[in-house]
Tab-separated table of C-alpha atoms and ligand atoms in Angstrom:
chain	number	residue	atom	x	y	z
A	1	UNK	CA	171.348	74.771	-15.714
A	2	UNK	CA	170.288	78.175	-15.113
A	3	UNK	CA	166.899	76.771	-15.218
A	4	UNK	CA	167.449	73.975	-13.282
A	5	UNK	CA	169.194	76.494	-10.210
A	6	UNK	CA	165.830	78.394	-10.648
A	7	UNK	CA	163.560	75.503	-10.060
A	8	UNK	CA	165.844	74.106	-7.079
A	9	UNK	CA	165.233	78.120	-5.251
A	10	UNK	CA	162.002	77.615	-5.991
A	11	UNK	CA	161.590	74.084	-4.378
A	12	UNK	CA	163.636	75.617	-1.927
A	13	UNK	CA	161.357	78.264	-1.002
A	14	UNK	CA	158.280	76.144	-1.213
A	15	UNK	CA	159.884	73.616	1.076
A	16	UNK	CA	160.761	76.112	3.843
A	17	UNK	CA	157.170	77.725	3.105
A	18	UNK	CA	155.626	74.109	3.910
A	19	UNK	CA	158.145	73.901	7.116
A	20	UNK	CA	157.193	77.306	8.071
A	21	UNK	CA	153.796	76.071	7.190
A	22	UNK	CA	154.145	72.861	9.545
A	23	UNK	CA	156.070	74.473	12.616
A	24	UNK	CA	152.730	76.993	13.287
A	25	UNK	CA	150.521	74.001	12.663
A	26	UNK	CA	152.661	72.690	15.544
A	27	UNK	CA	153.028	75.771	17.801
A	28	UNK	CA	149.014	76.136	17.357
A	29	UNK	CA	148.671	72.457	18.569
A	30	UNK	CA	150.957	73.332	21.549
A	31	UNK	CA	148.980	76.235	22.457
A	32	UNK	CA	145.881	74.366	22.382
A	33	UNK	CA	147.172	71.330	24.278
A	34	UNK	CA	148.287	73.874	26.519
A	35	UNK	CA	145.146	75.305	27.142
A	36	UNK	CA	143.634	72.278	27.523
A	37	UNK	CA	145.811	71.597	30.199
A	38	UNK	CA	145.291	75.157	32.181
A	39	UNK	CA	141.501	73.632	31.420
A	40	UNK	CA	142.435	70.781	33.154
A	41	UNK	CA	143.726	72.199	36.301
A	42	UNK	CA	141.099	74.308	36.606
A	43	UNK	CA	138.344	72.056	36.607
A	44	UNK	CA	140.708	70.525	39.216
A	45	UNK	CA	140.764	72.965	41.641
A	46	UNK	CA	137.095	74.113	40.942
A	47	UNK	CA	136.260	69.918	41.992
A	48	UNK	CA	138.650	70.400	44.989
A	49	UNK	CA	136.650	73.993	46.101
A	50	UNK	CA	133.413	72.069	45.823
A	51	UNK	CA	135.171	69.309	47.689
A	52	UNK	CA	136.231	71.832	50.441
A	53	UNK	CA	132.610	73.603	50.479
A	54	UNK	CA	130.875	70.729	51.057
A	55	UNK	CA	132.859	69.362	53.493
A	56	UNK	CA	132.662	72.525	55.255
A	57	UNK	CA	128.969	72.783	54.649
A	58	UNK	CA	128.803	69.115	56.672
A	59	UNK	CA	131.145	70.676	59.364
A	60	UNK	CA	128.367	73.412	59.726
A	61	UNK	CA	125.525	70.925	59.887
A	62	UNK	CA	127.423	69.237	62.582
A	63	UNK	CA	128.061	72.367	64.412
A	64	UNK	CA	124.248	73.527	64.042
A	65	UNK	CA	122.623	70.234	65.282
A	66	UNK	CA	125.084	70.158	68.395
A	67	UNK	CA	123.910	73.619	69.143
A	68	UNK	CA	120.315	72.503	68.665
A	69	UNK	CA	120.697	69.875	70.993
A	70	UNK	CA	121.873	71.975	73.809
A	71	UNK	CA	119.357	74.842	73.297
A	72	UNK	CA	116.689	72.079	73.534
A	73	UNK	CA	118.220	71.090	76.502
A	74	UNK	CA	118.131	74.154	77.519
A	75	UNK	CA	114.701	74.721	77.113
A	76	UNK	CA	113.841	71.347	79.215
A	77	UNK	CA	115.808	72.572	81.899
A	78	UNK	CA	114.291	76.310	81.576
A	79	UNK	CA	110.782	74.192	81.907
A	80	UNK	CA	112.007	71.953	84.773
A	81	UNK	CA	113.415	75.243	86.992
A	82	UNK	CA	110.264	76.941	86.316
A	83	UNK	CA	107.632	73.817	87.076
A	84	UNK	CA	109.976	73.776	90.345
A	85	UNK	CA	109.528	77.363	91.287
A	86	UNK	CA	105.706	76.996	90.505
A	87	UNK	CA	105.813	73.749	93.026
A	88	UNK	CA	107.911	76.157	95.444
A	89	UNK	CA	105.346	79.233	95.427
A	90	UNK	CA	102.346	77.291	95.663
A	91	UNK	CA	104.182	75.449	99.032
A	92	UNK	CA	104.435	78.634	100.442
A	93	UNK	CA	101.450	79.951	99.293
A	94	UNK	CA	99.722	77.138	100.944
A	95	UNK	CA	102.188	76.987	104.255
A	96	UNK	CA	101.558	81.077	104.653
A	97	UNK	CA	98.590	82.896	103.778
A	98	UNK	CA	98.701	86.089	102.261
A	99	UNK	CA	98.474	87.646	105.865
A	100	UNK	CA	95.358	89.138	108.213
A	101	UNK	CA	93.597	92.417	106.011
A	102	UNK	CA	95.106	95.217	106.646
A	103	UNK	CA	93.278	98.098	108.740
A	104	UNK	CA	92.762	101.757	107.572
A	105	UNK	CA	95.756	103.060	106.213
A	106	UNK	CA	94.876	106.734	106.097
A	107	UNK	CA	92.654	107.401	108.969
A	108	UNK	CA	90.716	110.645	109.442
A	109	UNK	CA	93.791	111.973	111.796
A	110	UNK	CA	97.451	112.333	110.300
A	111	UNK	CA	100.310	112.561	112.417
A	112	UNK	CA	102.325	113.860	109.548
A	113	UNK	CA	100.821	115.997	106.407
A	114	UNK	CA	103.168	113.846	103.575
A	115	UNK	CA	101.840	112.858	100.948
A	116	UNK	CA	99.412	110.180	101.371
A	117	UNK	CA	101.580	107.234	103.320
A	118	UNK	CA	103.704	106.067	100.105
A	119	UNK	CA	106.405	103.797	101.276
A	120	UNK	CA	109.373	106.304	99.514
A	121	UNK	CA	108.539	108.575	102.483
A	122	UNK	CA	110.264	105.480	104.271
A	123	UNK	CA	113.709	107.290	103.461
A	124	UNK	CA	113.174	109.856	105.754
A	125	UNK	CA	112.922	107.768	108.278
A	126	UNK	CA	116.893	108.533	109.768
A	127	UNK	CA	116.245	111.870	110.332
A	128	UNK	CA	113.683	113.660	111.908
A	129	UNK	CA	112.476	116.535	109.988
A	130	UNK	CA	109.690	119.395	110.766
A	131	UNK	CA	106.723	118.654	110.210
A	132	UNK	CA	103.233	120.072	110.577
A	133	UNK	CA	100.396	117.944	110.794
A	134	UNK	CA	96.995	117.298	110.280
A	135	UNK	CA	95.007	119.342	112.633
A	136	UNK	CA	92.674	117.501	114.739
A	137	UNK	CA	88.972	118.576	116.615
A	138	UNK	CA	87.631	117.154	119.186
A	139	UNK	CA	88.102	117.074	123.384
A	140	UNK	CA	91.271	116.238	124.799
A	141	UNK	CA	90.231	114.130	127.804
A	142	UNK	CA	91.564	116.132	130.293
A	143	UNK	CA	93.126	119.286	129.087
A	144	UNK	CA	96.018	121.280	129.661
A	145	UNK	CA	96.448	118.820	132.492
A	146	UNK	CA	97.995	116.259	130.882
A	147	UNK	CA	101.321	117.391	130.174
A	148	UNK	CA	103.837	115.264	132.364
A	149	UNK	CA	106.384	116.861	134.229
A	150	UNK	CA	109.610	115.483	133.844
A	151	UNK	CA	110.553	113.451	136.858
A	152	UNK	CA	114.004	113.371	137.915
A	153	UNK	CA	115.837	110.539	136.539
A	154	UNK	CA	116.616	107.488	138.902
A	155	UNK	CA	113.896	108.747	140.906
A	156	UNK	CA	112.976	105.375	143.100
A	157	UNK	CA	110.722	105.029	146.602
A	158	UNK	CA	112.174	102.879	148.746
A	159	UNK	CA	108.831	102.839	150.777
A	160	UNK	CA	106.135	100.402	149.855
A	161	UNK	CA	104.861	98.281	148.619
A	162	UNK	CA	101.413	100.169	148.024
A	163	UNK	CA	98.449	99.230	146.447
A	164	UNK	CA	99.190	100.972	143.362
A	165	UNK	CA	100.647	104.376	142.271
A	166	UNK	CA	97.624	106.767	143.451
A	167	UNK	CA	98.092	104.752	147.238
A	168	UNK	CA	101.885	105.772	146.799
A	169	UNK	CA	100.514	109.737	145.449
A	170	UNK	CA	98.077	109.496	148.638
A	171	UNK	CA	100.783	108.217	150.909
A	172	UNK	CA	102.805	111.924	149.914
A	173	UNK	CA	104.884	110.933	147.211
A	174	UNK	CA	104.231	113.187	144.559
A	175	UNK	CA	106.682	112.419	142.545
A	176	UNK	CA	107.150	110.289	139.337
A	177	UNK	CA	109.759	107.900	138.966
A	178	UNK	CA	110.125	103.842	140.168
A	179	UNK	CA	107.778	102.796	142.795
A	180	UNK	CA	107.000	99.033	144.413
A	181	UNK	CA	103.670	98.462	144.399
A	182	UNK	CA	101.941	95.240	145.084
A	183	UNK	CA	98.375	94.570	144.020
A	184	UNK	CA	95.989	92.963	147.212
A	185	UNK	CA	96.335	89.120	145.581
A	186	UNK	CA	99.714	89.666	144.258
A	187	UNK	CA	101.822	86.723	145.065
A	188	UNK	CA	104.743	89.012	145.207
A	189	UNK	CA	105.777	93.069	144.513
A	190	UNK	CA	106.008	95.095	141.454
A	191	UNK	CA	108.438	97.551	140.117
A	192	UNK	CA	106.321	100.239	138.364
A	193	UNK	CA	106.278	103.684	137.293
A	194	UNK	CA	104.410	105.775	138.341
A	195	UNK	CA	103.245	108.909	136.574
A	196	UNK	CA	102.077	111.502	139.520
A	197	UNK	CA	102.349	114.492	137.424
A	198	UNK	CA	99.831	114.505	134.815
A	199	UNK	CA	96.336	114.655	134.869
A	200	UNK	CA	96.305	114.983	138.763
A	201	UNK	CA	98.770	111.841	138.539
A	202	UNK	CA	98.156	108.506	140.401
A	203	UNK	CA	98.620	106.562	137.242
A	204	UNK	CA	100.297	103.302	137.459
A	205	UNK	CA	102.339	102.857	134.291
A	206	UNK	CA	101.609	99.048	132.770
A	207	UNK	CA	103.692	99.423	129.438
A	208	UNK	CA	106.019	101.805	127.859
A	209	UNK	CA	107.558	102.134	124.679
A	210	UNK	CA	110.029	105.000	123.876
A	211	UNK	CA	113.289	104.119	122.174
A	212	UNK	CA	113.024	100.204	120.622
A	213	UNK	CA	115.759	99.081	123.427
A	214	UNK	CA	113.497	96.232	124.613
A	215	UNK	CA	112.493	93.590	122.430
A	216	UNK	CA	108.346	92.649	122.815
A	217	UNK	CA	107.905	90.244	120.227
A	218	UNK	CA	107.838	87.812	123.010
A	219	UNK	CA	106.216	84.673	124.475
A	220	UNK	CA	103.182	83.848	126.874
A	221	UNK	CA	104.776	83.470	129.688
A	222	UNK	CA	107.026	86.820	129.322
A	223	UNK	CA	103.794	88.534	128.383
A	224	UNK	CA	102.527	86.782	131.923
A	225	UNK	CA	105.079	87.700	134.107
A	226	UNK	CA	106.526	90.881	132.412
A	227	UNK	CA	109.743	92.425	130.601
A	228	UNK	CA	111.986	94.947	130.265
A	229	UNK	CA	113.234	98.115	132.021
A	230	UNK	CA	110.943	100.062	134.649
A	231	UNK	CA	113.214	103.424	133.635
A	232	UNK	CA	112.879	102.426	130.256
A	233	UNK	CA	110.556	99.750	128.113
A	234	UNK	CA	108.459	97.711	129.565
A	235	UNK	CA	105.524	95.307	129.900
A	236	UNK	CA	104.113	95.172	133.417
A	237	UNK	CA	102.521	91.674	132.872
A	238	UNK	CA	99.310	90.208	132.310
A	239	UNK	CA	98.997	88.807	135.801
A	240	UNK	CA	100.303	91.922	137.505
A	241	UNK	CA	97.800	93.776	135.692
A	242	UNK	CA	94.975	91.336	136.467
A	243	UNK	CA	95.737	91.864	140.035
A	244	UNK	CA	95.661	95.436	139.898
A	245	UNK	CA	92.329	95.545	138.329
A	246	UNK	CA	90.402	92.827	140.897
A	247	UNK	CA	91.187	95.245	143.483
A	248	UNK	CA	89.133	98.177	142.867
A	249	UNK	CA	87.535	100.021	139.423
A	250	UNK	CA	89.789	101.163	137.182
A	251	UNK	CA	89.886	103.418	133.838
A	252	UNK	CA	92.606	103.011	131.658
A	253	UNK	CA	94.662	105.926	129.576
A	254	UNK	CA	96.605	105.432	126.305
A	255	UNK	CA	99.348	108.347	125.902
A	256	UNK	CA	100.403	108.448	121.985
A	257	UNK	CA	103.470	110.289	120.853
A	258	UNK	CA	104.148	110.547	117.314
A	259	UNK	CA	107.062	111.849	115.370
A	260	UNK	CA	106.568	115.873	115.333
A	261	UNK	CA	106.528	115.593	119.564
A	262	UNK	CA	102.267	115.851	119.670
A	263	UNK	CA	100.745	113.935	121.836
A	264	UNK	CA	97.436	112.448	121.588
A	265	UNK	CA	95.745	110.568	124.287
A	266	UNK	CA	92.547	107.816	124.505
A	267	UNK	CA	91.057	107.604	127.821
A	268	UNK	CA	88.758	104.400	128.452
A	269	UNK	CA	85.898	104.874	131.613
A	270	UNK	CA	86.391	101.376	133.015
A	271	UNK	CA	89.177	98.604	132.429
A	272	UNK	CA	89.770	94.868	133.963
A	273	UNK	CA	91.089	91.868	132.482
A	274	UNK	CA	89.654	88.394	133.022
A	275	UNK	CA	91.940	85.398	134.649
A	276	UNK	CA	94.372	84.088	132.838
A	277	UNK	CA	91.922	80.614	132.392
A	278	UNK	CA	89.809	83.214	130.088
A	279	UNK	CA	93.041	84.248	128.675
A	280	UNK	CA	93.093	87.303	129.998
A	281	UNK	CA	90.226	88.998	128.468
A	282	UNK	CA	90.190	92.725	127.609
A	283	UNK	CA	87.220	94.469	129.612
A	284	UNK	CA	86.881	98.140	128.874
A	285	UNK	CA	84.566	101.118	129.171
A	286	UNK	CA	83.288	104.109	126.826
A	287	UNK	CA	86.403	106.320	125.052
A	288	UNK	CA	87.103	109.543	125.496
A	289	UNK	CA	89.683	111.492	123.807
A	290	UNK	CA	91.545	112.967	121.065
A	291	UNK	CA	93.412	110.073	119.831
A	292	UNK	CA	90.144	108.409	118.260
A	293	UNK	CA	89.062	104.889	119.645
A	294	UNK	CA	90.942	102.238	118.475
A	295	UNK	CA	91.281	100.177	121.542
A	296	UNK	CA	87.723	99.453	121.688
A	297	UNK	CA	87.326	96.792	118.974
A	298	UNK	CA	89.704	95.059	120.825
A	299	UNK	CA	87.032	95.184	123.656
A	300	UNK	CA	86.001	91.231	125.040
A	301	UNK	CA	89.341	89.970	123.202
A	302	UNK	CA	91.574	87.362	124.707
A	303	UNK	CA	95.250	88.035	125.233
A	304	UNK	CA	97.216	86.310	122.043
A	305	UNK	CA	101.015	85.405	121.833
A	306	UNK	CA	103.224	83.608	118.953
A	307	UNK	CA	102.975	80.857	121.008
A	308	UNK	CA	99.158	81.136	122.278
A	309	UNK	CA	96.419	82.061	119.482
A	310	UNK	CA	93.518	82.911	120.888
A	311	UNK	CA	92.324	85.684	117.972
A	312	UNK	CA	89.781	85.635	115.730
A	313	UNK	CA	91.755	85.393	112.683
A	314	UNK	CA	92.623	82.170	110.456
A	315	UNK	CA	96.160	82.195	111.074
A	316	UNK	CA	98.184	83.851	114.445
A	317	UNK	CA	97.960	87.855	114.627
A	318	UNK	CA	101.078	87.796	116.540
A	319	UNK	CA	103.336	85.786	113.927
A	320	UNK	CA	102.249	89.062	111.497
A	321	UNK	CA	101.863	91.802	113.900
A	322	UNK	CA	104.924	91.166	116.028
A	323	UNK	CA	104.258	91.444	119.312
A	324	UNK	CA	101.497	90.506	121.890
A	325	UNK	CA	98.203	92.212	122.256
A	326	UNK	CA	94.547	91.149	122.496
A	327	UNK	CA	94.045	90.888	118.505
A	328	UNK	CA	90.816	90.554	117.183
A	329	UNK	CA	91.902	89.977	113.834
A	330	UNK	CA	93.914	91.051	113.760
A	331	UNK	CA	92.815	95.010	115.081
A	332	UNK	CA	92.881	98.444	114.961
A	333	UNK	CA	95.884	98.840	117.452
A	334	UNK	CA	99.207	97.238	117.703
A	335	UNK	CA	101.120	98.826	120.576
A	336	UNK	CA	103.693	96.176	121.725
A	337	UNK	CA	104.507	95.865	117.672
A	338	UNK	CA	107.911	96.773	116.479
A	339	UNK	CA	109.207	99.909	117.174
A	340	UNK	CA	110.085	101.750	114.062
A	341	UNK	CA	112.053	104.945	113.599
A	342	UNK	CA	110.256	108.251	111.843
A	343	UNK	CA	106.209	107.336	111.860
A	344	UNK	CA	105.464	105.619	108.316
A	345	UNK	CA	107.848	102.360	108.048
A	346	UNK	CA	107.430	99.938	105.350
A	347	UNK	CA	106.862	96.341	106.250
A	348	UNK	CA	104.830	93.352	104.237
A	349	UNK	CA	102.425	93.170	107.374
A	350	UNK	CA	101.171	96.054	109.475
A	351	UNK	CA	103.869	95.032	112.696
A	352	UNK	CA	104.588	98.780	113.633
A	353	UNK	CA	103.146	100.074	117.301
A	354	UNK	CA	100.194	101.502	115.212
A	355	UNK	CA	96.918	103.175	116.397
A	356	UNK	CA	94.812	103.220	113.185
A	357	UNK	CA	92.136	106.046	114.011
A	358	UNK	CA	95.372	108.155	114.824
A	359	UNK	CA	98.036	107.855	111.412
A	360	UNK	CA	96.615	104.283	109.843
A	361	UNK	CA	98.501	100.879	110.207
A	362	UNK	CA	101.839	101.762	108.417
A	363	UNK	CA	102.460	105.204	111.109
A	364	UNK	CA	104.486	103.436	113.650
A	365	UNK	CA	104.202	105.664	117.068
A	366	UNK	CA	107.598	107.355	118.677
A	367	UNK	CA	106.654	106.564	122.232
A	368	UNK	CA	103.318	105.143	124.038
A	369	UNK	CA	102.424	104.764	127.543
A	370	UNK	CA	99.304	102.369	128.667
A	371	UNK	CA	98.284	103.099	132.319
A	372	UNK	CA	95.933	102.876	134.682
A	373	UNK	CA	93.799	104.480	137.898
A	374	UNK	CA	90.923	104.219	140.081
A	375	UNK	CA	87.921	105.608	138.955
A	376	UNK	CA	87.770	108.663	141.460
B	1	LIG	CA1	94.122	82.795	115.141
């Protein structure tokens, strides 16, 4: 019995061993199913990342050929804008040529002594500032002489007409101001001034320029029959002038003021113009003066407007140069040009009331005077 009670703890033991034995087996397979499983998922969600990168990689390849498209487009349109501007330049390269050559831009004489004309001096323009400038040889036609005196303002005979301002000087009126003169053929009178105190006076005044109030970018006919103020600006008129010169022998006198207040003056020995069926040709004589000659390549040139080109350049000197003159082509002097403020003035063409042998093409001129008198 006892050895039977021994055997059955033994069995016992051995039994529970084996179910001990048996449950880890079991636990161990658990674990490793388990694992298997945490595999599983894994692989899962690794297939749905790829899933989700790929699909997003697509997205992107979507994305990138859209934006390829429109910087193509892009590009086309870049191409078609710039074949258009091309078309556009070359029209107006054609339509407008590059302009006449411009004259001597620093002449021997400077108004001003700047810098060499650079167009930054251009800011200056708005104020006038003290300047010295470039010293100049040579005779002044007349000497001390030709200071004006100031004639009293509204100053107008009431007498007349005469045959021009030295008949008026000769008839006692010594005075400058307004006078009525009226030329031997004249179909009718002139207002003038006339200038009877410098240079022994008698100088009938045929164009003035002083303050930019009167506007002489103007037509043929206004250039024929004359503009602007008698006190002021004006332009006496070709025909008037004509007339005045068929009636006797005439010299003529350009009076230049630039921006420090000096005064410079070119003095011709003879002047006439033609009829107006030779389009009023310029006739002149020898210079004289201090101003240097720039009138006289103008000499034997036919009168030009915007709307009557009769220079001897390609295109029309008075589309660039602004005003009416007789242009060669287009010339050394533009004195009915635009009237700038300060000398050097920036521009694309040379338009300023210039007088190249005196400050170049871009030194527009504070105040000019053109007038004439009998050769004593
Ligand atoms: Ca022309």
């Amino acid at each position: 019995m006892k050895l039977l009670r021994k055997e059955s703890r033994n069995m016992n033991s051995r039994v529970t061993q084996l179910y001990m034995q048996l449950l880890h087996e079991i636990i161990r397979k658990r674990d490793n199913s388990l694992e298997l499983a945490q595999l599983e998922t894994r692989v899962l969600n690794a297939t749905a990342e790829s899933l989700r990168l790929s699909s997003r990689y697509r997205e992107l390849e979507t994305r990138f050929s859209a934006l390829s498209a429109v910087v193509n487009n892009q590009s086309v349109l870049i191409a078609a804008l710039e074949e258009r501007c091309m078309q556009v330049y070359g029209r107006r390269r054609d339509h407008h040529p590059e302009g006449p050559p411009l004259v001597q831009v620093v002449p021997e004489n400077l108004p001003v002594s700047v810098p060499r004309f650079t167009n930054e001096i251009q800011r200056d323009n708005g104020r006038e500032v003290p300047r010295e400038r470039g010293s100049r040889s040579g005779p002044s036609p007349t000497g001390s002489t030709m200071e004006a005196q100031k004639p009293p303002a509204g100053n107008f005979s009431v007498e007349g007409p005469y045959r021009d301002c030295l008949h008026a000087q000769e008839a006692g009126h010594t005075s400058s101001g307004v006078y009525l003169i009226r030329p031997e053929e004249a179909s009718r009178p002139l207002q003038v001034w006339c200038e009877q105190g410098m240079d022994n006076g008698g100088w009938t005044v045929i164009q003035s320029r002083r303050d930019g109030s009167v506007n002489f970018f103007r037509n043929w006919d206004s250039y024929k029959s004359g503009f602007g103020n008698i006190d002021g600006e004006y332009w006496l008129g070709l025909e008037g002038i004509y007339k005045l010169g068929r009636q006797g022998d005439y010299k003529l006198l350009v009076e230049l003021e630039d921006w420090t207040g000096k005064k410079v003056y070119a003095q011709y020995s003879s002047f006439h113009l033609e009829p107006e069926a030779e389009g009023y040709r310029l006739r002149l004589g020898t210079y004289q003066g201090n101003a240097g000659d720039s009138l006289g390549s103008h000499n034997g040139k036919q009168f030009t407007t915007l709307d009557r080109d009769k220079d001897g350049y390609a295109g029309n000197c008075a589309h660039f140069q602004k005003g009416g003159w007789w242009y060669n082509s287009c010339g050394q002097a533009n004195l009915n040009g635009v009237w700038y403020t300060g000398g050097v003035y920036r521009s694309k063409y040379q338009d300023g009331i210039f007088w190249a042998e005196y400050g170049g093409g871009f030194y527009s001129m504070k105040a000019v005077r053109i007038m004439v008198r009998p050769i004593d």
